[in-house]
Structures are given as structure tokens and as C-alpha cells.
PDB file of N, CA, C and O in Angstrom:
ATOM      1  N   MET T   1       0.513  -0.982   0.022  1.00  0.00           N
ATOM      2  CA  MET T   1      -0.042   0.495  -0.251  1.00  0.00           C
ATOM      3  C   MET T   1       0.932   1.377  -0.337  1.00  0.00           C
ATOM      4  O   MET T   1       1.611   0.952   0.914  1.00  0.00           O
ATOM      5  N   PRO T   2       0.674   1.781  -0.808  1.00  0.00           N
ATOM      6  CA  PRO T   2       1.556   3.405  -0.701  1.00  0.00           C
ATOM      7  C   PRO T   2       1.713   4.856   0.205  1.00  0.00           C
ATOM      8  O   PRO T   2      -0.117   4.554   0.266  1.00  0.00           O
ATOM      9  N   LEU T   3       2.155   5.141   0.864  1.00  0.00           N
ATOM     10  CA  LEU T   3       2.293   5.362   1.775  1.00  0.00           C
ATOM     11  C   LEU T   3       1.257   7.144   2.009  1.00  0.00           C
ATOM     12  O   LEU T   3       0.673   6.849   2.844  1.00  0.00           O
ATOM     13  N   SER T   4       1.480   7.269   0.273  1.00  0.00           N
ATOM     14  CA  SER T   4      -0.355   8.214   0.453  1.00  0.00           C
ATOM     15  C   SER T   4      -1.224   8.052   0.600  1.00  0.00           C
ATOM     16  O   SER T   4      -2.527   8.762   0.395  1.00  0.00           O
ATOM     17  N   ASP T   5      -1.708   7.188   0.236  1.00  0.00           N
ATOM     18  CA  ASP T   5      -2.764   6.151   1.180  1.00  0.00           C
ATOM     19  C   ASP T   5      -3.958   6.399   2.110  1.00  0.00           C
ATOM     20  O   ASP T   5      -4.228   6.534   2.385  1.00  0.00           O
ATOM     21  N   ILE T   6      -2.202   6.382   3.168  1.00  0.00           N
ATOM     22  CA  ILE T   6      -3.232   6.644   4.252  1.00  0.00           C
ATOM     23  C   ILE T   6      -3.169   7.765   4.620  1.00  0.00           C
ATOM     24  O   ILE T   6      -3.006   8.991   4.754  1.00  0.00           O
ATOM     25  N   ASP T   7      -4.224   7.499   4.961  1.00  0.00           N
ATOM     26  CA  ASP T   7      -5.499   9.329   5.681  1.00  0.00           C
ATOM     27  C   ASP T   7      -6.190   9.278   7.399  1.00  0.00           C
ATOM     28  O   ASP T   7      -5.710   8.026   7.857  1.00  0.00           O
ATOM     29  N   TYR T   8      -6.702   9.753   7.371  1.00  0.00           N
ATOM     30  CA  TYR T   8      -7.152   9.484   8.762  1.00  0.00           C
ATOM     31  C   TYR T   8      -8.474   8.481   8.579  1.00  0.00           C
ATOM     32  O   TYR T   8      -8.473   7.469   9.351  1.00  0.00           O
ATOM     33  N   LYS T   9      -9.379   8.038   7.639  1.00  0.00           N
ATOM     34  CA  LYS T   9      -9.813   7.837   7.378  1.00  0.00           C
ATOM     35  C   LYS T   9      -9.601   6.021   7.483  1.00  0.00           C
ATOM     36  O   LYS T   9      -9.835   5.135   8.614  1.00  0.00           O
ATOM     37  N   PHE T  10      -8.417   5.605   7.110  1.00  0.00           N
ATOM     38  CA  PHE T  10      -7.464   4.536   6.919  1.00  0.00           C
ATOM     39  C   PHE T  10      -7.719   4.020   8.195  1.00  0.00           C
ATOM     40  O   PHE T  10      -7.301   3.530   8.922  1.00  0.00           O
ATOM     41  N   ILE T  11      -6.909   4.857   9.483  1.00  0.00           N
ATOM     42  CA  ILE T  11      -5.911   5.222  10.601  1.00  0.00           C
ATOM     43  C   ILE T  11      -7.517   4.680  11.213  1.00  0.00           C
ATOM     44  O   ILE T  11      -7.564   3.924  12.343  1.00  0.00           O
ATOM     45  N   THR T  12      -8.843   5.148  11.503  1.00  0.00           N
ATOM     46  CA  THR T  12     -10.242   4.790  12.600  1.00  0.00           C
ATOM     47  C   THR T  12     -10.373   3.422  11.723  1.00  0.00           C
ATOM     48  O   THR T  12     -11.030   2.592  12.965  1.00  0.00           O
ATOM     49  N   ASP T  13     -10.630   3.331  10.652  1.00  0.00           N
ATOM     50  CA  ASP T  13     -10.920   1.613   9.548  1.00  0.00           C
ATOM     51  C   ASP T  13      -9.766   0.922  10.905  1.00  0.00           C
ATOM     52  O   ASP T  13     -10.688  -0.207  11.119  1.00  0.00           O
ATOM     53  N   TYR T  14      -8.438   1.188  10.416  1.00  0.00           N
ATOM     54  CA  TYR T  14      -7.528  -0.126  11.208  1.00  0.00           C
ATOM     55  C   TYR T  14      -7.397   0.274  12.489  1.00  0.00           C
ATOM     56  O   TYR T  14      -7.486  -1.067  13.174  1.00  0.00           O
ATOM     57  N   GLU T  15      -7.519   1.219  13.658  1.00  0.00           N
ATOM     58  CA  GLU T  15      -8.352   0.648  14.475  1.00  0.00           C
ATOM     59  C   GLU T  15      -9.353   0.381  14.609  1.00  0.00           C
ATOM     60  O   GLU T  15      -9.326  -0.617  16.124  1.00  0.00           O
ATOM     61  N   HIS T  16     -10.340   0.294  13.972  1.00  0.00           N
ATOM     62  CA  HIS T  16     -11.288  -0.551  14.604  1.00  0.00           C
ATOM     63  C   HIS T  16     -11.227  -2.050  14.100  1.00  0.00           C
ATOM     64  O   HIS T  16     -11.783  -2.678  14.991  1.00  0.00           O
ATOM     65  N   HIS T  17     -10.628  -2.365  13.098  1.00  0.00           N
ATOM     66  CA  HIS T  17     -10.218  -3.427  12.154  1.00  0.00           C
ATOM     67  C   HIS T  17      -9.574  -4.103  13.608  1.00  0.00           C
ATOM     68  O   HIS T  17      -9.411  -5.334  14.157  1.00  0.00           O
ATOM     69  N   LEU T  18      -8.281  -3.240  14.642  1.00  0.00           N
ATOM     70  CA  LEU T  18      -7.984  -3.857  15.856  1.00  0.00           C
ATOM     71  C   LEU T  18      -8.815  -4.735  16.883  1.00  0.00           C
ATOM     72  O   LEU T  18      -8.496  -5.180  17.410  1.00  0.00           O
ATOM     73  N   ARG T  19      -9.196  -3.955  16.978  1.00  0.00           N
ATOM     74  CA  ARG T  19     -10.481  -4.168  18.158  1.00  0.00           C
ATOM     75  C   ARG T  19     -11.447  -4.818  17.885  1.00  0.00           C
ATOM     76  O   ARG T  19     -11.863  -5.056  18.942  1.00  0.00           O
ATOM     77  N   THR T  20     -11.690  -5.157  16.903  1.00  0.00           N
ATOM     78  CA  THR T  20     -12.950  -5.805  16.279  1.00  0.00           C
ATOM     79  C   THR T  20     -11.827  -7.436  15.567  1.00  0.00           C
ATOM     80  O   THR T  20     -13.060  -8.351  16.031  1.00  0.00           O
ATOM     81  N   PHE T  21     -11.381  -7.310  15.232  1.00  0.00           N
ATOM     82  CA  PHE T  21     -10.082  -8.738  14.582  1.00  0.00           C
ATOM     83  C   PHE T  21     -10.472 -10.095  16.132  1.00  0.00           C
ATOM     84  O   PHE T  21      -9.974  -9.650  17.150  1.00  0.00           O
ATOM     85  N   LYS T  22     -11.432 -10.824  15.258  1.00  0.00           N
ATOM     86  CA  LYS T  22     -11.809 -12.068  16.662  1.00  0.00           C
ATOM     87  C   LYS T  22     -10.379 -12.916  15.545  1.00  0.00           C
ATOM     88  O   LYS T  22     -10.501 -13.662  14.466  1.00  0.00           O
ATOM     89  N   PRO T  23      -9.271 -13.503  16.294  1.00  0.00           N
ATOM     90  CA  PRO T  23      -8.632 -14.836  15.723  1.00  0.00           C
ATOM     91  C   PRO T  23      -8.918 -15.929  15.477  1.00  0.00           C
ATOM     92  O   PRO T  23      -9.788 -16.125  16.590  1.00  0.00           O
ATOM     93  N   LYS T  24      -8.800 -16.875  14.317  1.00  0.00           N
ATOM     94  CA  LYS T  24      -9.384 -17.884  14.583  1.00  0.00           C
ATOM     95  C   LYS T  24      -8.588 -19.401  15.399  1.00  0.00           C
ATOM     96  O   LYS T  24      -9.655 -20.224  15.538  1.00  0.00           O
ATOM     97  N   ASP T  25      -7.832 -19.372  15.630  1.00  0.00           N
ATOM     98  CA  ASP T  25      -7.121 -19.618  16.406  1.00  0.00           C
ATOM     99  C   ASP T  25      -6.694 -19.893  17.986  1.00  0.00           C
ATOM    100  O   ASP T  25      -7.173 -18.637  18.638  1.00  0.00           O
ATOM    101  N   HIS T  26      -7.501 -20.505  18.526  1.00  0.00           N
ATOM    102  CA  HIS T  26      -7.815 -20.697  19.691  1.00  0.00           C
ATOM    103  C   HIS T  26      -6.824 -20.065  21.077  1.00  0.00           C
ATOM    104  O   HIS T  26      -7.872 -20.656  21.605  1.00  0.00           O
ATOM    105  N   ARG T  27      -5.964 -20.633  20.476  1.00  0.00           N
ATOM    106  CA  ARG T  27      -5.031 -19.875  21.280  1.00  0.00           C
ATOM    107  C   ARG T  27      -4.473 -18.795  21.750  1.00  0.00           C
ATOM    108  O   ARG T  27      -4.286 -18.065  22.448  1.00  0.00           O
ATOM    109  N   ARG T  28      -5.133 -18.051  20.807  1.00  0.00           N
ATOM    110  CA  ARG T  28      -5.071 -16.363  20.433  1.00  0.00           C
ATOM    111  C   ARG T  28      -5.685 -15.454  21.028  1.00  0.00           C
ATOM    112  O   ARG T  28      -6.890 -16.040  20.839  1.00  0.00           O
ATOM    113  N   ARG T  29      -5.563 -14.226  21.609  1.00  0.00           N
ATOM    114  CA  ARG T  29      -6.288 -13.727  22.035  1.00  0.00           C
ATOM    115  C   ARG T  29      -6.357 -12.533  21.124  1.00  0.00           C
ATOM    116  O   ARG T  29      -5.927 -12.043  20.452  1.00  0.00           O
ATOM    117  N   PRO T  30      -7.805 -11.658  21.658  1.00  0.00           N
ATOM    118  CA  PRO T  30      -8.360 -10.671  20.585  1.00  0.00           C
ATOM    119  C   PRO T  30      -6.693  -9.256  21.300  1.00  0.00           C
ATOM    120  O   PRO T  30      -6.856  -9.467  22.311  1.00  0.00           O
ATOM    121  N   VAL T  31      -6.524  -8.377  20.322  1.00  0.00           N
ATOM    122  CA  VAL T  31      -6.194  -7.872  20.617  1.00  0.00           C
ATOM    123  C   VAL T  31      -6.434  -6.521  21.823  1.00  0.00           C
ATOM    124  O   VAL T  31      -7.066  -6.079  21.997  1.00  0.00           O
ATOM    125  N   ALA T  32      -5.988  -6.386  22.896  1.00  0.00           N
ATOM    126  CA  ALA T  32      -6.261  -5.357  24.214  1.00  0.00           C
ATOM    127  C   ALA T  32      -5.891  -4.237  23.908  1.00  0.00           C
ATOM    128  O   ALA T  32      -5.614  -3.475  22.023  1.00  0.00           O
ATOM    129  N   ASN T  33      -6.586  -3.231  24.568  1.00  0.00           N
ATOM    130  CA  ASN T  33      -5.889  -1.916  24.296  1.00  0.00           C
ATOM    131  C   ASN T  33      -4.906  -0.984  24.034  1.00  0.00           C
ATOM    132  O   ASN T  33      -4.280  -0.397  23.072  1.00  0.00           O
ATOM    133  N   ASN T  34      -3.723  -2.632  25.213  1.00  0.00           N
ATOM    134  CA  ASN T  34      -2.629  -1.657  25.002  1.00  0.00           C
ATOM    135  C   ASN T  34      -1.523  -2.212  23.630  1.00  0.00           C
ATOM    136  O   ASN T  34      -1.065  -1.749  23.543  1.00  0.00           O
ATOM    137  N   GLY T  35      -2.177  -3.554  23.422  1.00  0.00           N
ATOM    138  CA  GLY T  35      -1.410  -3.671  21.634  1.00  0.00           C
ATOM    139  C   GLY T  35      -2.630  -2.925  20.670  1.00  0.00           C
ATOM    140  O   GLY T  35      -1.655  -2.837  19.601  1.00  0.00           O
ATOM    141  N   VAL T  36      -3.241  -2.113  20.500  1.00  0.00           N
ATOM    142  CA  VAL T  36      -3.662  -1.333  19.199  1.00  0.00           C
ATOM    143  C   VAL T  36      -3.465  -0.083  19.630  1.00  0.00           C
ATOM    144  O   VAL T  36      -2.961   0.225  18.269  1.00  0.00           O
ATOM    145  N   MET T  37      -2.768   0.266  20.601  1.00  0.00           N
ATOM    146  CA  MET T  37      -2.285   1.304  21.004  1.00  0.00           C
ATOM    147  C   MET T  37      -0.728   1.700  20.413  1.00  0.00           C
ATOM    148  O   MET T  37      -0.084   1.804  19.835  1.00  0.00           O
ATOM    149  N   LYS T  38      -0.360   0.216  20.648  1.00  0.00           N
ATOM    150  CA  LYS T  38       0.878   0.376  20.545  1.00  0.00           C
ATOM    151  C   LYS T  38       1.904   0.280  18.965  1.00  0.00           C
ATOM    152  O   LYS T  38       2.363   0.284  17.837  1.00  0.00           O
ATOM    153  N   HIS T  39       0.027  -0.416  17.964  1.00  0.00           N
ATOM    154  CA  HIS T  39       0.274  -0.683  16.796  1.00  0.00           C
ATOM    155  C   HIS T  39       0.111   0.797  16.314  1.00  0.00           C
ATOM    156  O   HIS T  39       0.754   0.941  15.338  1.00  0.00           O
ATOM    157  N   LEU T  40      -0.564   1.481  16.450  1.00  0.00           N
ATOM    158  CA  LEU T  40      -1.242   2.603  16.372  1.00  0.00           C
ATOM    159  C   LEU T  40       0.297   3.605  16.356  1.00  0.00           C
ATOM    160  O   LEU T  40       0.353   4.515  15.758  1.00  0.00           O
ATOM    161  N   ILE T  41       0.726   3.786  17.419  1.00  0.00           N
ATOM    162  CA  ILE T  41       2.106   4.744  17.680  1.00  0.00           C
ATOM    163  C   ILE T  41       3.231   3.680  16.737  1.00  0.00           C
ATOM    164  O   ILE T  41       3.784   5.288  16.578  1.00  0.00           O
ATOM    165  N   ARG T  42       4.063   2.527  16.627  1.00  0.00           N
ATOM    166  CA  ARG T  42       4.171   2.543  15.221  1.00  0.00           C
ATOM    167  C   ARG T  42       3.643   2.915  14.249  1.00  0.00           C
ATOM    168  O   ARG T  42       4.456   3.682  13.149  1.00  0.00           O
ATOM    169  N   LEU T  43       2.784   2.744  14.228  1.00  0.00           N
ATOM    170  CA  LEU T  43       1.818   3.529  12.153  1.00  0.00           C
ATOM    171  C   LEU T  43       2.327   5.319  12.955  1.00  0.00           C
ATOM    172  O   LEU T  43       2.795   5.888  11.650  1.00  0.00           O
ATOM    173  N   LYS T  44       2.151   5.702  13.574  1.00  0.00           N
ATOM    174  CA  LYS T  44       2.727   6.974  13.595  1.00  0.00           C
ATOM    175  C   LYS T  44       4.777   7.464  13.615  1.00  0.00           C
ATOM    176  O   LYS T  44       4.588   8.746  12.862  1.00  0.00           O
ATOM    177  N   LYS T  45       4.650   6.749  13.776  1.00  0.00           N
ATOM    178  CA  LYS T  45       6.449   6.750  14.145  1.00  0.00           C
ATOM    179  C   LYS T  45       6.896   6.892  11.866  1.00  0.00           C
ATOM    180  O   LYS T  45       7.515   7.863  11.527  1.00  0.00           O
ATOM    181  N   LEU T  46       5.945   6.012  11.882  1.00  0.00           N
ATOM    182  CA  LEU T  46       6.676   5.975  10.056  1.00  0.00           C
ATOM    183  C   LEU T  46       5.747   7.048   9.428  1.00  0.00           C
ATOM    184  O   LEU T  46       6.372   7.128   8.764  1.00  0.00           O
ATOM    185  N   MET T  47       4.818   6.961   9.518  1.00  0.00           N
ATOM    186  CA  MET T  47       4.158   8.485   8.926  1.00  0.00           C
ATOM    187  C   MET T  47       4.668   9.414   9.415  1.00  0.00           C
ATOM    188  O   MET T  47       4.876  10.069   8.647  1.00  0.00           O
ATOM    189  N   THR T  48       5.588   9.445  10.654  1.00  0.00           N
ATOM    190  CA  THR T  48       6.312  10.800  11.097  1.00  0.00           C
ATOM    191  C   THR T  48       7.412  11.506   9.991  1.00  0.00           C
ATOM    192  O   THR T  48       7.571  12.480   9.686  1.00  0.00           O
ATOM    193  N   LEU T  49       7.899   9.956  10.272  1.00  0.00           N
ATOM    194  CA  LEU T  49       9.277  10.394   9.388  1.00  0.00           C
ATOM    195  C   LEU T  49       9.033  10.076   8.213  1.00  0.00           C
ATOM    196  O   LEU T  49       9.895  11.283   6.973  1.00  0.00           O
ATOM    197  N   ALA T  50       8.087   9.903   7.509  1.00  0.00           N
ATOM    198  CA  ALA T  50       7.657   9.696   6.264  1.00  0.00           C
ATOM    199  C   ALA T  50       7.269  11.786   5.630  1.00  0.00           C
ATOM    200  O   ALA T  50       7.910  11.810   5.030  1.00  0.00           O
ATOM    201  N   PHE T  51       6.632  12.330   6.393  1.00  0.00           N
ATOM    202  CA  PHE T  51       6.550  13.583   6.343  1.00  0.00           C
ATOM    203  C   PHE T  51       7.247  14.012   7.223  1.00  0.00           C
ATOM    204  O   PHE T  51       7.931  15.231   5.821  1.00  0.00           O
ATOM    205  N   LYS T  52       8.778  13.802   7.224  1.00  0.00           N
ATOM    206  CA  LYS T  52      10.010  14.972   7.866  1.00  0.00           C
ATOM    207  C   LYS T  52      10.757  13.986   6.390  1.00  0.00           C
ATOM    208  O   LYS T  52      11.384  15.452   5.817  1.00  0.00           O
ATOM    209  N   MET T  53      10.102  13.186   6.188  1.00  0.00           N
ATOM    210  CA  MET T  53      11.227  12.904   4.468  1.00  0.00           C
ATOM    211  C   MET T  53      11.123  14.164   3.163  1.00  0.00           C
ATOM    212  O   MET T  53      11.165  13.316   1.859  1.00  0.00           O
ATOM    213  N   GLU T  54       9.441  13.983   3.691  1.00  0.00           N
ATOM    214  CA  GLU T  54       9.037  14.552   2.957  1.00  0.00           C
ATOM    215  C   GLU T  54       8.182  13.647   1.739  1.00  0.00           C
ATOM    216  O   GLU T  54       8.103  13.638   0.363  1.00  0.00           O
ATOM    217  N   TRP T  55       7.887  12.420   1.397  1.00  0.00           N
ATOM    218  CA  TRP T  55       7.253  11.418   1.551  1.00  0.00           C
ATOM    219  C   TRP T  55       6.031  11.309   0.609  1.00  0.00           C
ATOM    220  O   TRP T  55       5.220  10.882  -0.273  1.00  0.00           O
ATOM    221  N   ILE T  56       5.651  11.680   1.486  1.00  0.00           N
ATOM    222  CA  ILE T  56       4.502  12.498   1.735  1.00  0.00           C
ATOM    223  C   ILE T  56       3.681  13.782   2.266  1.00  0.00           C
ATOM    224  O   ILE T  56       4.811  14.355   3.014  1.00  0.00           O
ATOM    225  N   LYS T  57       2.449  14.761   1.615  1.00  0.00           N
ATOM    226  CA  LYS T  57       1.982  15.629   1.514  1.00  0.00           C
ATOM    227  C   LYS T  57       1.837  16.510   2.915  1.00  0.00           C
ATOM    228  O   LYS T  57       2.664  17.496   3.268  1.00  0.00           O
ATOM    229  N   LYS T  58       1.367  15.560   3.645  1.00  0.00           N
ATOM    230  CA  LYS T  58       0.291  15.663   5.193  1.00  0.00           C
ATOM    231  C   LYS T  58       0.992  15.011   6.238  1.00  0.00           C
ATOM    232  O   LYS T  58       0.984  13.688   5.684  1.00  0.00           O
ATOM    233  N   ASP T  59       0.791  15.063   7.047  1.00  0.00           N
ATOM    234  CA  ASP T  59       0.466  14.214   8.325  1.00  0.00           C
ATOM    235  C   ASP T  59      -0.798  14.201   8.278  1.00  0.00           C
ATOM    236  O   ASP T  59      -1.883  14.324   8.869  1.00  0.00           O
ATOM    237  N   PRO T  60      -1.808  12.641   8.559  1.00  0.00           N
ATOM    238  CA  PRO T  60      -2.371  11.873   8.669  1.00  0.00           C
ATOM    239  C   PRO T  60      -3.391  11.755  10.132  1.00  0.00           C
ATOM    240  O   PRO T  60      -4.074  11.507  10.600  1.00  0.00           O
ATOM    241  N   PHE T  61      -2.193  12.238  10.809  1.00  0.00           N
ATOM    242  CA  PHE T  61      -2.025  11.954  12.677  1.00  0.00           C
ATOM    243  C   PHE T  61      -2.242  12.611  12.696  1.00  0.00           C
ATOM    244  O   PHE T  61      -2.570  13.463  13.971  1.00  0.00           O
ATOM    245  N   LEU T  62      -2.792  13.920  11.995  1.00  0.00           N
ATOM    246  CA  LEU T  62      -2.066  15.568  13.148  1.00  0.00           C
ATOM    247  C   LEU T  62      -3.810  15.492  13.820  1.00  0.00           C
ATOM    248  O   LEU T  62      -4.319  15.828  14.052  1.00  0.00           O
ATOM    249  N   ASN T  63      -4.603  15.551  13.076  1.00  0.00           N
ATOM    250  CA  ASN T  63      -6.239  15.476  13.886  1.00  0.00           C
ATOM    251  C   ASN T  63      -7.040  14.246  14.677  1.00  0.00           C
ATOM    252  O   ASN T  63      -7.622  13.613  15.174  1.00  0.00           O
ATOM    253  N   TYR T  64      -5.322  13.202  14.748  1.00  0.00           N
ATOM    254  CA  TYR T  64      -6.153  12.313  15.239  1.00  0.00           C
ATOM    255  C   TYR T  64      -5.965  12.263  17.432  1.00  0.00           C
ATOM    256  O   TYR T  64      -4.777  12.365  17.561  1.00  0.00           O
ATOM    257  N   LYS T  65      -6.196  11.891  17.258  1.00  0.00           N
ATOM    258  CA  LYS T  65      -6.345  11.349  18.757  1.00  0.00           C
ATOM    259  C   LYS T  65      -6.215  10.078  19.715  1.00  0.00           C
ATOM    260  O   LYS T  65      -7.125   9.360  19.192  1.00  0.00           O
ATOM    261  N   PHE T  66      -4.534  10.168  20.151  1.00  0.00           N
ATOM    262  CA  PHE T  66      -4.983   8.337  20.881  1.00  0.00           C
ATOM    263  C   PHE T  66      -5.933   8.668  21.549  1.00  0.00           C
ATOM    264  O   PHE T  66      -6.224   9.186  22.858  1.00  0.00           O
ATOM    265  N   ARG T  67      -6.615   6.736  22.317  1.00  0.00           N
ATOM    266  CA  ARG T  67      -7.990   6.544  23.373  1.00  0.00           C
ATOM    267  C   ARG T  67      -7.252   5.830  24.034  1.00  0.00           C
ATOM    268  O   ARG T  67      -6.868   4.910  23.926  1.00  0.00           O
ATOM    269  N   TYR T  68      -6.733   6.075  25.403  1.00  0.00           N
ATOM    270  CA  TYR T  68      -6.002   5.415  26.435  1.00  0.00           C
ATOM    271  C   TYR T  68      -7.484   4.863  27.410  1.00  0.00           C
ATOM    272  O   TYR T  68      -7.495   6.276  27.622  1.00  0.00           O
ATOM    273  N   LYS T  69      -7.123   3.627  27.784  1.00  0.00           N
ATOM    274  CA  LYS T  69      -8.592   3.399  28.443  1.00  0.00           C
ATOM    275  C   LYS T  69      -7.934   3.778  30.055  1.00  0.00           C
ATOM    276  O   LYS T  69      -6.091   3.107  30.277  1.00  0.00           O
ATOM    277  N   THR T  70      -8.624   4.135  31.163  1.00  0.00           N
ATOM    278  CA  THR T  70      -7.592   4.145  32.041  1.00  0.00           C
ATOM    279  C   THR T  70      -8.898   3.222  33.406  1.00  0.00           C
ATOM    280  O   THR T  70      -9.799   4.379  32.723  1.00  0.00           O
ATOM    281  N   TRP T  71      -8.329   2.703  34.368  1.00  0.00           N
ATOM    282  CA  TRP T  71      -9.093   1.959  35.043  1.00  0.00           C
ATOM    283  C   TRP T  71      -8.827   2.750  36.537  1.00  0.00           C
ATOM    284  O   TRP T  71      -7.554   3.110  36.480  1.00  0.00           O
ATOM    285  N   PRO T  72      -9.771   2.651  37.543  1.00  0.00           N
ATOM    286  CA  PRO T  72      -9.864   3.482  38.030  1.00  0.00           C
ATOM    287  C   PRO T  72      -9.083   2.318  39.404  1.00  0.00           C
ATOM    288  O   PRO T  72      -9.153   1.377  38.986  1.00  0.00           O
ATOM    289  N   LEU T  73      -8.359   3.336  40.199  1.00  0.00           N
ATOM    290  CA  LEU T  73      -7.596   2.008  41.086  1.00  0.00           C
ATOM    291  C   LEU T  73      -8.371   1.841  42.303  1.00  0.00           C
ATOM    292  O   LEU T  73      -9.403   2.673  42.832  1.00  0.00           O
ATOM    293  N   LYS T  74      -8.545   0.983  42.942  1.00  0.00           N
ATOM    294  CA  LYS T  74      -9.573   0.579  43.782  1.00  0.00           C
ATOM    295  C   LYS T  74      -8.822   1.006  45.381  1.00  0.00           C
ATOM    296  O   LYS T  74      -7.166   0.321  45.710  1.00  0.00           O
ATOM    297  N   TRP T  75      -9.288   1.242  46.157  1.00  0.00           N
ATOM    298  CA  TRP T  75      -8.837   1.874  47.966  1.00  0.00           C
ATOM    299  C   TRP T  75      -8.963  -0.250  48.198  1.00  0.00           C
ATOM    300  O   TRP T  75     -10.114  -0.303  48.451  1.00  0.00           O
ATOM    301  N   ASN T  76      -8.042   0.231  49.390  1.00  0.00           N
ATOM    302  CA  ASN T  76      -7.628  -1.043  50.040  1.00  0.00           C
ATOM    303  C   ASN T  76      -7.903  -0.232  51.682  1.00  0.00           C
ATOM    304  O   ASN T  76      -6.935  -1.070  51.722  1.00  0.00           O
ATOM    305  N   GLY T  77      -7.909   0.318  52.232  1.00  0.00           N
ATOM    306  CA  GLY T  77      -7.648   0.923  52.735  1.00  0.00           C
ATOM    307  C   GLY T  77      -8.568   0.899  54.196  1.00  0.00           C
ATOM    308  O   GLY T  77      -9.356   0.588  55.098  1.00  0.00           O
TER     309      GLY T  77
END
């Protein structure tokens, strides 16, 4: 896939795919939130490098917000 074809819609579709993909192998688990974020951060690094090297004209992650899930801490006091 050419780097120029990666846009905001591709990023959101890719995130949706990662979150909803169910592996057919019974020993594998679906990708959790940390795994999704790790894949997206790696893609962002690649796209930032491509933008700095002027391989693409616009950074597709410009308006993208990473969604980290935070879990409430339990108080055992």
C-alpha cells in the first residue's frame, strides 16, 4: 500500500479492525487496548518519518487522538 493512501479514515478503520478482529486460532486472544495503541503508535512513527522526509505532503495523524483506557484505582484502606 502506498504511503500516500494512508489518511485519517484509514487510521480509524485500522483501529476498528484491530479492536474487533477475532483470531480463528483458539490459543490466540483478541488485541487489547494496549496492543491497539502500540500498533497505532508504530504507524504514527512511520508516518511522521515519511512526512519529515517529504515522502507524503500531509501528516494523517494531525487530527487523530489516541484513546487510552484508564482503570479506576481501588482503595483497600
